[in-house]
PDB file of C-alpha atoms in Angstrom:
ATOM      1  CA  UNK A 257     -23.033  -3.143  14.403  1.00  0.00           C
ATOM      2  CA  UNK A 258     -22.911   0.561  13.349  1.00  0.00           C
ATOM      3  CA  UNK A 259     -23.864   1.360   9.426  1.00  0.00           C
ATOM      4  CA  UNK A 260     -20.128   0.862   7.838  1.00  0.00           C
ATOM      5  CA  UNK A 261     -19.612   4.108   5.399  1.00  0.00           C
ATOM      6  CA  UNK A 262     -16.040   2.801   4.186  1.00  0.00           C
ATOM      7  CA  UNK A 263     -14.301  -0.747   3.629  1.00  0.00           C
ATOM      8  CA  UNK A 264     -10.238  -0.224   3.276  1.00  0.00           C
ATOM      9  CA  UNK A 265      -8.776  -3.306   2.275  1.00  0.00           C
ATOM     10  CA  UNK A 266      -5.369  -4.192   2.227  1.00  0.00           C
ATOM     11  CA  UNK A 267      -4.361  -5.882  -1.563  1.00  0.00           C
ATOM     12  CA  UNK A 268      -1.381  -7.923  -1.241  1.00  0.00           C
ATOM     13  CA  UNK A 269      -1.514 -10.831   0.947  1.00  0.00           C
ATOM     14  CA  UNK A 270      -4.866  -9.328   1.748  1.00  0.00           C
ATOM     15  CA  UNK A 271      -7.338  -8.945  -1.075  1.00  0.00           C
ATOM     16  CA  UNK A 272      -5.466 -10.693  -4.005  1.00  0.00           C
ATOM     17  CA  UNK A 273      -4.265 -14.277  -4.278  1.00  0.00           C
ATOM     18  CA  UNK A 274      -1.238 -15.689  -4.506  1.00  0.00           C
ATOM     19  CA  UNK A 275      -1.633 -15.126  -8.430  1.00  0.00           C
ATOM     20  CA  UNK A 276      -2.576 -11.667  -8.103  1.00  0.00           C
ATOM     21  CA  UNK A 277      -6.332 -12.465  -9.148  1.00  0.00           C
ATOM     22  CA  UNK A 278      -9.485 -11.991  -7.525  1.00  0.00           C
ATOM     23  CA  UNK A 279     -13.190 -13.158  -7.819  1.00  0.00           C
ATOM     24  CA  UNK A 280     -14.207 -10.278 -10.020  1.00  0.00           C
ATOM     25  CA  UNK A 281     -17.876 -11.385 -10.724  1.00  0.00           C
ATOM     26  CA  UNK A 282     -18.382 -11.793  -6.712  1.00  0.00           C
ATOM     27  CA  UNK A 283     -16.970  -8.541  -6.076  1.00  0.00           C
ATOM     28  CA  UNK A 284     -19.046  -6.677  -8.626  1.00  0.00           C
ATOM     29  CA  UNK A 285     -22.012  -8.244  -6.916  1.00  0.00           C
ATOM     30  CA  UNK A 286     -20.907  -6.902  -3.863  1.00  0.00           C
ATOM     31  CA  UNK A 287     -19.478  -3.409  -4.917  1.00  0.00           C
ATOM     32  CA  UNK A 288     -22.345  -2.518  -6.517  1.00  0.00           C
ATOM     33  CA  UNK A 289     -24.617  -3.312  -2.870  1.00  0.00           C
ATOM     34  CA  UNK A 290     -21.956  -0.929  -1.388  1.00  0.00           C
ATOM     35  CA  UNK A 291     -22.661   1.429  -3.537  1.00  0.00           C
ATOM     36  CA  UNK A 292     -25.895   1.312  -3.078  1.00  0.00           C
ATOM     37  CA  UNK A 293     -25.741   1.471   0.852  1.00  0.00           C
ATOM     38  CA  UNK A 294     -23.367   4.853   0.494  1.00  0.00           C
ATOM     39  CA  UNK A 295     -20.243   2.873   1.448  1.00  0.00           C
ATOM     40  CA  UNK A 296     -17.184   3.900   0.281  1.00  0.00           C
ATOM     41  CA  UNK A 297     -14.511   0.980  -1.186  1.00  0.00           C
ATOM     42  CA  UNK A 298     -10.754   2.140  -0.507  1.00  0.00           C
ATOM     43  CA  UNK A 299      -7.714   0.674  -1.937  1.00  0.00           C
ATOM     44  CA  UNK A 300      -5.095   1.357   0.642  1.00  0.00           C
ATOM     45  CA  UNK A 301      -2.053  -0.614  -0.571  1.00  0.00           C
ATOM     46  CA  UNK A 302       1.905  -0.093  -0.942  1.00  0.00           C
ATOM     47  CA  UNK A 303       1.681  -0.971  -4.260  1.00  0.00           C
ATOM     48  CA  UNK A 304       1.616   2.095  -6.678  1.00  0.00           C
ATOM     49  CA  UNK A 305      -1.414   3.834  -7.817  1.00  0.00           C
ATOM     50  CA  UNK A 306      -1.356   2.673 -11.656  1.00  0.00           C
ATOM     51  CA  UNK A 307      -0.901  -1.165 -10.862  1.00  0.00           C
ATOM     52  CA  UNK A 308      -4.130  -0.789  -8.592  1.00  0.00           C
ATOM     53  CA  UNK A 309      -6.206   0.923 -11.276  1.00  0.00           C
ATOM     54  CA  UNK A 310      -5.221  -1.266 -13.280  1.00  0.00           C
ATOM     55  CA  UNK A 311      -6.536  -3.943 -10.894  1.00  0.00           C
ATOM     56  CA  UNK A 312      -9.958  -2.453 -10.577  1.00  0.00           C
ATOM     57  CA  UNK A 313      -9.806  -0.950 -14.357  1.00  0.00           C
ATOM     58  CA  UNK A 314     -13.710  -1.338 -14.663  1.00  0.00           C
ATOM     59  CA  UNK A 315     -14.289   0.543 -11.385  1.00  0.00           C
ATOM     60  CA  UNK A 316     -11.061   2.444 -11.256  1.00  0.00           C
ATOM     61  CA  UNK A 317     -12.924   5.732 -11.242  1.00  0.00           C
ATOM     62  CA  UNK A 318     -16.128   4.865  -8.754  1.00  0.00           C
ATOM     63  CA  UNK A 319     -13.628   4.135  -5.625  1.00  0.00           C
ATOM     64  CA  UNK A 320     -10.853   5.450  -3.706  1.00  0.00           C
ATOM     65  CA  UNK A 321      -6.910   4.730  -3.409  1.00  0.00           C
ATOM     66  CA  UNK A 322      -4.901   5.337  -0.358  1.00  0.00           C
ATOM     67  CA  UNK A 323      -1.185   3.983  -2.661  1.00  0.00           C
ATOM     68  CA  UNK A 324       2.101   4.105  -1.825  1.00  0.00           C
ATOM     69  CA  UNK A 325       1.293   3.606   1.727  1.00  0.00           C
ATOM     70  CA  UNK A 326      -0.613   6.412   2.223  1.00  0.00           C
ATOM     71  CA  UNK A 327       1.790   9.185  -0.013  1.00  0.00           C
ATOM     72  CA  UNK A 328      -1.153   9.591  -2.643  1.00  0.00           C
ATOM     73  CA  UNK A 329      -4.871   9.521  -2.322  1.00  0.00           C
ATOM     74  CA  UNK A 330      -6.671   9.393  -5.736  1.00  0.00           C
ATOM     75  CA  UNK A 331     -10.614   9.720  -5.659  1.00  0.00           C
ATOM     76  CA  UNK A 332     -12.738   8.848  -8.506  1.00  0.00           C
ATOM     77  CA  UNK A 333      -9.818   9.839 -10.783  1.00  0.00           C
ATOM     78  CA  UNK A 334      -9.019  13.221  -8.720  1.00  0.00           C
ATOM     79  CA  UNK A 335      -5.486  13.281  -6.440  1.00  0.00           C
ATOM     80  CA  UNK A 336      -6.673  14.553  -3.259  1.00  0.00           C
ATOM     81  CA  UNK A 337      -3.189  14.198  -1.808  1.00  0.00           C
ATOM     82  CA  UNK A 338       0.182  13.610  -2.971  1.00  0.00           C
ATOM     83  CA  UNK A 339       2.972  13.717  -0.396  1.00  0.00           C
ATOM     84  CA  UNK A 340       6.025  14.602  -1.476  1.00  0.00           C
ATOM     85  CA  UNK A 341       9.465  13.550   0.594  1.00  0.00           C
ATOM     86  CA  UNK A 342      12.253  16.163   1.098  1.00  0.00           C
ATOM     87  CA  UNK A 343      15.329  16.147  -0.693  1.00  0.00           C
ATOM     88  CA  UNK A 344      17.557  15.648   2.150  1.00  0.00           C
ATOM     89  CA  UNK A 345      15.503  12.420   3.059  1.00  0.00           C
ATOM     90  CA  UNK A 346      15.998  11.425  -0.567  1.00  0.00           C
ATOM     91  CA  UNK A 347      19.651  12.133  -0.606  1.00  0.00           C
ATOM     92  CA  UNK A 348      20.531  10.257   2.591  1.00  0.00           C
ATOM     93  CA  UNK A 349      18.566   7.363   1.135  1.00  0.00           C
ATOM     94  CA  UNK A 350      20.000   7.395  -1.828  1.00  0.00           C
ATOM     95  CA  UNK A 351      23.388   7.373   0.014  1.00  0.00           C
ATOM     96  CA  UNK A 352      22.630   4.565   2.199  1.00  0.00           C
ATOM     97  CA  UNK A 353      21.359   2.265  -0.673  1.00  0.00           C
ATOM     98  CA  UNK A 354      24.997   2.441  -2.620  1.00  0.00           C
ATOM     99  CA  UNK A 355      26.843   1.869   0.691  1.00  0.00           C
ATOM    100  CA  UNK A 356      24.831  -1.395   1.345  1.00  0.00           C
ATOM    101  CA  UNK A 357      24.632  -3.143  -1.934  1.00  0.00           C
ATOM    102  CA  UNK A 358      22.437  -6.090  -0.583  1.00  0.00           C
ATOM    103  CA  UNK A 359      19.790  -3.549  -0.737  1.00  0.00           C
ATOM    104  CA  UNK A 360      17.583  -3.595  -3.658  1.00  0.00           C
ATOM    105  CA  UNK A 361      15.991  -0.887  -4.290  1.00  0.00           C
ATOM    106  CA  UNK A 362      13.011   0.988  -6.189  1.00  0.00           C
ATOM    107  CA  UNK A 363      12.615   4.605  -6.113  1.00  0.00           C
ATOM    108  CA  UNK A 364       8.744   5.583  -6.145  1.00  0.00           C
ATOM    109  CA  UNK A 365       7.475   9.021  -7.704  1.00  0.00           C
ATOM    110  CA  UNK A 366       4.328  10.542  -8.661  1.00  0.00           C
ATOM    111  CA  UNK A 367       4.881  10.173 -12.180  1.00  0.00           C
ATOM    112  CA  UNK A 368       6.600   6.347 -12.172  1.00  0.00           C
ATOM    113  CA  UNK A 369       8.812   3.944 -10.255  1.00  0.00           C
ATOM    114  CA  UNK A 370      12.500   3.922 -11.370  1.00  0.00           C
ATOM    115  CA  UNK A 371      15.154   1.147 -11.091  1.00  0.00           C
ATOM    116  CA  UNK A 372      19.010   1.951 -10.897  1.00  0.00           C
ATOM    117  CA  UNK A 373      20.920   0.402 -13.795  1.00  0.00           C
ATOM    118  CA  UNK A 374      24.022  -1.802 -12.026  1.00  0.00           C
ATOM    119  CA  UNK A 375      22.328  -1.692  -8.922  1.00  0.00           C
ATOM    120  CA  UNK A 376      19.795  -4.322  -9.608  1.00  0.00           C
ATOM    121  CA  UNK A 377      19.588  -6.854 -12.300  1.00  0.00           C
ATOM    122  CA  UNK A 378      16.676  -7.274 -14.917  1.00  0.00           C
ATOM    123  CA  UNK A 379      14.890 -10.486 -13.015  1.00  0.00           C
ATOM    124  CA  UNK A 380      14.497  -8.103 -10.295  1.00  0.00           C
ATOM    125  CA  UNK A 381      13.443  -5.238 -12.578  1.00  0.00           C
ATOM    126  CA  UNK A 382      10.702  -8.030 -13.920  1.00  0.00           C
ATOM    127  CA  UNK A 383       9.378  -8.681 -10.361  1.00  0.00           C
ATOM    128  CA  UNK A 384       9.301  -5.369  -9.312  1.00  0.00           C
ATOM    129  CA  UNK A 385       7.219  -4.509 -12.855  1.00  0.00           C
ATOM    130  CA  UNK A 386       4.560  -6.677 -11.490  1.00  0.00           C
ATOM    131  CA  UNK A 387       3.905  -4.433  -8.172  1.00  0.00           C
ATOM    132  CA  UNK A 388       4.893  -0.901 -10.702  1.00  0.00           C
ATOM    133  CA  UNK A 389       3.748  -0.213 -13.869  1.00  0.00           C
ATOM    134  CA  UNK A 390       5.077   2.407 -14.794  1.00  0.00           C
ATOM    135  CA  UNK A 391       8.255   1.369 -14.016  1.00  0.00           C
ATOM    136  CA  UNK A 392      11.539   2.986 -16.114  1.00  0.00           C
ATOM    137  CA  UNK A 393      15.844   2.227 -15.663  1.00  0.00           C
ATOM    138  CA  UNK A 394      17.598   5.259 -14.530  1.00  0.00           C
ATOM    139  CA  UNK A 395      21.069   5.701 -14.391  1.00  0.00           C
ATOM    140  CA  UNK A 396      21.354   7.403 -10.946  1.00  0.00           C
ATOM    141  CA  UNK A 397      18.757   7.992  -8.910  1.00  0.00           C
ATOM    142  CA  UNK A 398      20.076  11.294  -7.590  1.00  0.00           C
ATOM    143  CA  UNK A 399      19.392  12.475 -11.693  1.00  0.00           C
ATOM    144  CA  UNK A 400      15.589  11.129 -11.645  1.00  0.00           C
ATOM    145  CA  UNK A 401      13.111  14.585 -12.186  1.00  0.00           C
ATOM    146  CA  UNK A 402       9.877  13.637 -10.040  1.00  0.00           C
ATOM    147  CA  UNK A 403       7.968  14.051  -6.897  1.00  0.00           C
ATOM    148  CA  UNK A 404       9.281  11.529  -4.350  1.00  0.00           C
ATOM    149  CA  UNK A 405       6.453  10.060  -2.624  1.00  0.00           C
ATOM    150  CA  UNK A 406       8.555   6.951  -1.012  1.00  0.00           C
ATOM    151  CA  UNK A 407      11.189   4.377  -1.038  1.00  0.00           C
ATOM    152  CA  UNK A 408      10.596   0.701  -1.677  1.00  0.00           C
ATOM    153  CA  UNK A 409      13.822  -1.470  -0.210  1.00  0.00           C
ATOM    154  CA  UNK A 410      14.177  -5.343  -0.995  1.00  0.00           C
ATOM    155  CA  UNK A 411      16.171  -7.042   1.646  1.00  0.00           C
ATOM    156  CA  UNK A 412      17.515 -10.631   2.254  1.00  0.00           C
ATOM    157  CA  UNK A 413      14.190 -12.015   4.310  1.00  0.00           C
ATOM    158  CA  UNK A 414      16.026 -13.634   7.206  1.00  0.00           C
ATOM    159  CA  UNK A 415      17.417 -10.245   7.593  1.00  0.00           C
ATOM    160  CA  UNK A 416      14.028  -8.082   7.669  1.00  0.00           C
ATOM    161  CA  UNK A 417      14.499  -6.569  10.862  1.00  0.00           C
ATOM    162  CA  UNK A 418      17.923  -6.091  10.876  1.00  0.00           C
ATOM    163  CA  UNK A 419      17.958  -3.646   8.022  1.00  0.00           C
ATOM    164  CA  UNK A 420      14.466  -2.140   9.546  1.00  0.00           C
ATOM    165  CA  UNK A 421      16.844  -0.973  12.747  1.00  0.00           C
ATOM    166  CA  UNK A 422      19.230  -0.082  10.370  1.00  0.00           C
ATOM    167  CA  UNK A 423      17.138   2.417   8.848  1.00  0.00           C
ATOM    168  CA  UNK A 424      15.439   3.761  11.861  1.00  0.00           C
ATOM    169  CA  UNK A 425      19.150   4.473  13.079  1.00  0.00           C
ATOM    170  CA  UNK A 426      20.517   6.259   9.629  1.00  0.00           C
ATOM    171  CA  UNK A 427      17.083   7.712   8.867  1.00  0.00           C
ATOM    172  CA  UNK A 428      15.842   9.031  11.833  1.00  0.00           C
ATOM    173  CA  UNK A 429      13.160  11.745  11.570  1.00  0.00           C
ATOM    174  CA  UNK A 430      13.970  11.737   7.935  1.00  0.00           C
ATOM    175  CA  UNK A 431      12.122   8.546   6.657  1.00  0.00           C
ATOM    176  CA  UNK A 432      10.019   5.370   8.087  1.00  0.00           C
ATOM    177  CA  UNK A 433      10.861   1.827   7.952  1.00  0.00           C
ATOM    178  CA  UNK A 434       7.352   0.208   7.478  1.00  0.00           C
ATOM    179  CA  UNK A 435       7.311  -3.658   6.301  1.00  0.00           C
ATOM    180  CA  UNK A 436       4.690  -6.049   4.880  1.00  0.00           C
ATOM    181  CA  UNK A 437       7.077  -8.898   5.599  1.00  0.00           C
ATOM    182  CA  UNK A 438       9.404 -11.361   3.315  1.00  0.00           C
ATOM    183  CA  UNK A 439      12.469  -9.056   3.169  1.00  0.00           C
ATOM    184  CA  UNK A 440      10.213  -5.990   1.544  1.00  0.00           C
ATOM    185  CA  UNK A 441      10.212  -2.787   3.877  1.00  0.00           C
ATOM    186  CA  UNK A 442       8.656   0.668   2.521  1.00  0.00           C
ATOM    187  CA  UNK A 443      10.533   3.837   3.282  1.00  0.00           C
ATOM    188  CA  UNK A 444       7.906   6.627   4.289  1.00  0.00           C
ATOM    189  CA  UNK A 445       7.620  10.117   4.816  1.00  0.00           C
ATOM    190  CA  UNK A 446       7.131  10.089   8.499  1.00  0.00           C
ATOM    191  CA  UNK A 447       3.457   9.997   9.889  1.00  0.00           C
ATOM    192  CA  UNK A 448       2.666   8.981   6.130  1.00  0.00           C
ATOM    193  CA  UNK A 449       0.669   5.470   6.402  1.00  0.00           C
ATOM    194  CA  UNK A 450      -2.488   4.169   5.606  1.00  0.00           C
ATOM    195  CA  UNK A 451      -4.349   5.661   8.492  1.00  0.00           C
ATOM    196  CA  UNK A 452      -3.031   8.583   7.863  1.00  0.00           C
ATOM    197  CA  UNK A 453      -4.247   8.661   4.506  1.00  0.00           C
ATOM    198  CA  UNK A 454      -7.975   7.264   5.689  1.00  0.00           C
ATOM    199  CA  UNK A 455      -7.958  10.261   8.288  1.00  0.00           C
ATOM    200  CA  UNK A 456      -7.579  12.177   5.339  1.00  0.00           C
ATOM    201  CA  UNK A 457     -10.898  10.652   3.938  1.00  0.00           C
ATOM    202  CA  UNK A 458     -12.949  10.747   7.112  1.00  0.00           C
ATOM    203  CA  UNK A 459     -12.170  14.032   7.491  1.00  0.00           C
ATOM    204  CA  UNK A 460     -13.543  15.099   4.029  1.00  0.00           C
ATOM    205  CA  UNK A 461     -16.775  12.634   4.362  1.00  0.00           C
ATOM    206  CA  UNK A 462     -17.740  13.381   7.651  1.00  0.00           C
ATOM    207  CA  UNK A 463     -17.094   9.799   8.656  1.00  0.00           C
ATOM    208  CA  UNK A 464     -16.301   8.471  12.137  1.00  0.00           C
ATOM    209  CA  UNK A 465     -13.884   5.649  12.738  1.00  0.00           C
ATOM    210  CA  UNK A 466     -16.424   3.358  14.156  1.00  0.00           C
ATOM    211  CA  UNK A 467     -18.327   3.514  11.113  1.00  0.00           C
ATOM    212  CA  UNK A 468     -14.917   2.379   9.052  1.00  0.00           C
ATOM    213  CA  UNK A 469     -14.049  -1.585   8.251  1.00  0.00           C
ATOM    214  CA  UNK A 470     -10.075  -2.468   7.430  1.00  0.00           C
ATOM    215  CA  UNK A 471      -8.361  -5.650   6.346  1.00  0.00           C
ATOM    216  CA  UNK A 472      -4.491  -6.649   6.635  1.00  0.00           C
ATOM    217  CA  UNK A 473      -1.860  -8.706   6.583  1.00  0.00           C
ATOM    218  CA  UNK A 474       1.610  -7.069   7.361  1.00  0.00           C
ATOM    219  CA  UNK A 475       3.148  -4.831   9.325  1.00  0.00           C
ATOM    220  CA  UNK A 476       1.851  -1.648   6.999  1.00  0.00           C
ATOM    221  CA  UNK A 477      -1.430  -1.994   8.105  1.00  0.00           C
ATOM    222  CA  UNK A 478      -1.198  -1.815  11.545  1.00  0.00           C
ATOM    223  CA  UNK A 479      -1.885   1.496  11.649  1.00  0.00           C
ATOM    224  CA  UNK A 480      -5.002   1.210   9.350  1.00  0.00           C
ATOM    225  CA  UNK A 481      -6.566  -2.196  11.385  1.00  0.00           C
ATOM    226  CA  UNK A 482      -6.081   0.408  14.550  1.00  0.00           C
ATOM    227  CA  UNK A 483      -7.842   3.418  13.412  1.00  0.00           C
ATOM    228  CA  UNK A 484     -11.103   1.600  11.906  1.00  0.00           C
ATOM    229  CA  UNK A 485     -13.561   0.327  15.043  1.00  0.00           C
ATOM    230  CA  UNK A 486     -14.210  -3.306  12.648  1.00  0.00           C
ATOM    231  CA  UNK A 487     -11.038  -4.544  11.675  1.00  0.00           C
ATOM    232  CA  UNK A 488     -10.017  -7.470  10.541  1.00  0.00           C
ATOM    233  CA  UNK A 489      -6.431  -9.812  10.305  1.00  0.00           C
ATOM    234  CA  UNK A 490      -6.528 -12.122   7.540  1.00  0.00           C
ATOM    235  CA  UNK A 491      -5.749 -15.791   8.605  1.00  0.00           C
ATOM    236  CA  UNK A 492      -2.452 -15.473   7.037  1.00  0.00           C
ATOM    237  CA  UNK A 493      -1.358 -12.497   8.663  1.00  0.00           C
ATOM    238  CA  UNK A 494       1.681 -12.496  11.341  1.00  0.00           C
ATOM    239  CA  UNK A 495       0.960 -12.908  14.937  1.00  0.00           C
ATOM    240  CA  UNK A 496       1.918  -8.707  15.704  1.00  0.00           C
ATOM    241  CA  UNK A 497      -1.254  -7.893  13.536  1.00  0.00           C
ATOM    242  CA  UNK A 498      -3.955 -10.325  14.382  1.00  0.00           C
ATOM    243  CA  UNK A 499      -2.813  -8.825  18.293  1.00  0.00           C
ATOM    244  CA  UNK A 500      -3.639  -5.021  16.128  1.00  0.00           C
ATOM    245  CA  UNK A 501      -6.924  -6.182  14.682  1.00  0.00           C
ATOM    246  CA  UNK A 502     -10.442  -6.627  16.392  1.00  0.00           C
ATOM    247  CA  UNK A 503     -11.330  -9.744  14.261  1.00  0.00           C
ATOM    248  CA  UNK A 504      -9.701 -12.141  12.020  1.00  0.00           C
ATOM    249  CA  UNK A 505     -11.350 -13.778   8.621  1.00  0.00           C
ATOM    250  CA  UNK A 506     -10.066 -16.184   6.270  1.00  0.00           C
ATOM    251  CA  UNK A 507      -6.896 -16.130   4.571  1.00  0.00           C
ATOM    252  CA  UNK A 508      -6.385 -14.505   0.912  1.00  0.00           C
ATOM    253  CA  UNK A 509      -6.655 -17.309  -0.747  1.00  0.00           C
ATOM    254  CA  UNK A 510      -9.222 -18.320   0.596  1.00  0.00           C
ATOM    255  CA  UNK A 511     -11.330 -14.916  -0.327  1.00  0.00           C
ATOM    256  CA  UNK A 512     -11.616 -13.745   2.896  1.00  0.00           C
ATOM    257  CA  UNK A 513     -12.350  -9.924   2.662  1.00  0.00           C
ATOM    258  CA  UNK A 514     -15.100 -11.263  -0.009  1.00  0.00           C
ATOM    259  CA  UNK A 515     -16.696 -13.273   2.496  1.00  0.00           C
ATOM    260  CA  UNK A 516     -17.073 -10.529   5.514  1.00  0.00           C
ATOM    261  CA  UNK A 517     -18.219  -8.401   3.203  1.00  0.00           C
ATOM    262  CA  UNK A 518     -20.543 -10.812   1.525  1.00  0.00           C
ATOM    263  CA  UNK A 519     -21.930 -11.148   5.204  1.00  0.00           C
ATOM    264  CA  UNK A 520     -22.649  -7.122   5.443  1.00  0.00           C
ATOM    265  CA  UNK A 521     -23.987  -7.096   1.483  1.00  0.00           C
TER     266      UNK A 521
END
């Protein structure tokens, strides 16, 4: 196997448990071999970029995160990157969420996540406080004053796909439907993903893609498991991205990710 330079790893479903905990001692042990073989540790998630700091608070400013599914890039504590969608996307989405009020949704800037009062209720304000921490009520969203880096839609789950073609229809070339399953489904500047964003890193570290390692569950990383030459599915992923990956490893739960990488390190 070629030297790997960079391990992106996927955090729900993917890196985390069902709890939202990981083995922290066993992944010190491991982070710091990585570090000392000149491997870079991404966080490429949907989630936003102050929940996964907070996640890896001790380490926060030694590794890389590819958030919002690819919209920001912070490095060591620097934004490399931080996407921006247009305001015609932003109005047409905001248009389509209060003509379908099944839709629950979460508007996702650079400075915080915002939640429209009447829209949703305050158990799904507590969920979604869990995946955005810097999350704040708004009246309207057409009022909030930040840099739009995505959309994040809640949906019925037995409906998942529905809605997706839904959105590819009213948002076409405007925004991306991407999903990591269960009724959630990202809204994305288009071309904006996770490999995307680790193109964005190669590029500035001279890296190839053979020399990259991904992990995944969903439909979001896809992409990613694609671009990097050693990829692997978790055993809990859905059948359309173990097809995507090279390999497949243990589930979540089971500490999967830990246990490749425990293999290289």
């Amino acid at each position: 196997m070629e030297q790997i330079r960079l391990v992106a790893t996927d955090i729900d479903g993917t890196f985390v448990h069902a709890d939202h905990h990981y083995d922290q001692v066993r992944f010190h042990r491991i982070f710091e071999k990585m570090q000392q073989a000149n491997c870079h540790f991404v966080v490429a998630s949907g989630d936003q970029y102050y929940t996964l700091r907070d996640l890896f608070a001790d380490v926060a400013d030694q590794i890389t995160f590819v958030a919002e599914n690819g919209a920001l890039i912070v490095d060591h504590g620097e934004i490399l990157l931080a996407q921006s969608m247009d305001k015609e996307a932003v109005t047409k989405i905001i248009e389509l969420t209060h003509r379908n009020p099944e839709i629950q949704m979460t508007m996702c800037g650079l400075k915080g996540a915002y939640c429209e009062r009447g829209a949703v209720d305050q158990a799904f304000f507590d969920l979604t406080h869990k995946y955005y921490h810097q999350l704040s009520w708004v009246d309207n969203f057409a009022n909030v004053d930040d840099q739009i880096l995505k959309f994040a839609a809640n949906v019925p789950s037995e409906r998942t796909t529905e809605y997706i073609q839904l959105f590819q229809q009213e948002l076409y070339k405007h925004a991306e439907p991407t999903s990591s399953g269960y009724g959630a489904i990202d809204l994305i500047i288009p071309g904006c993903h996770k490999a995307a964003g680790l193109k964005t890193l190669t590029d500035r570290w001279q890296i190839s893609s053979t020399e990259c390692m991904a992990f995944g569950d969903g439909g979001n990383d896809i992409e990613m498991l694609q671009f990097c030459k050693h990829s692997y599915a978790m055993a809990n992923a859905s059948a359309e991205v173990k097809k995507a990956a090279a390999n497949h490893c243990p589930s979540n739960e089971e500490g999967g990710v830990l246990d490749v990488l425990e293999e290289m390190w």
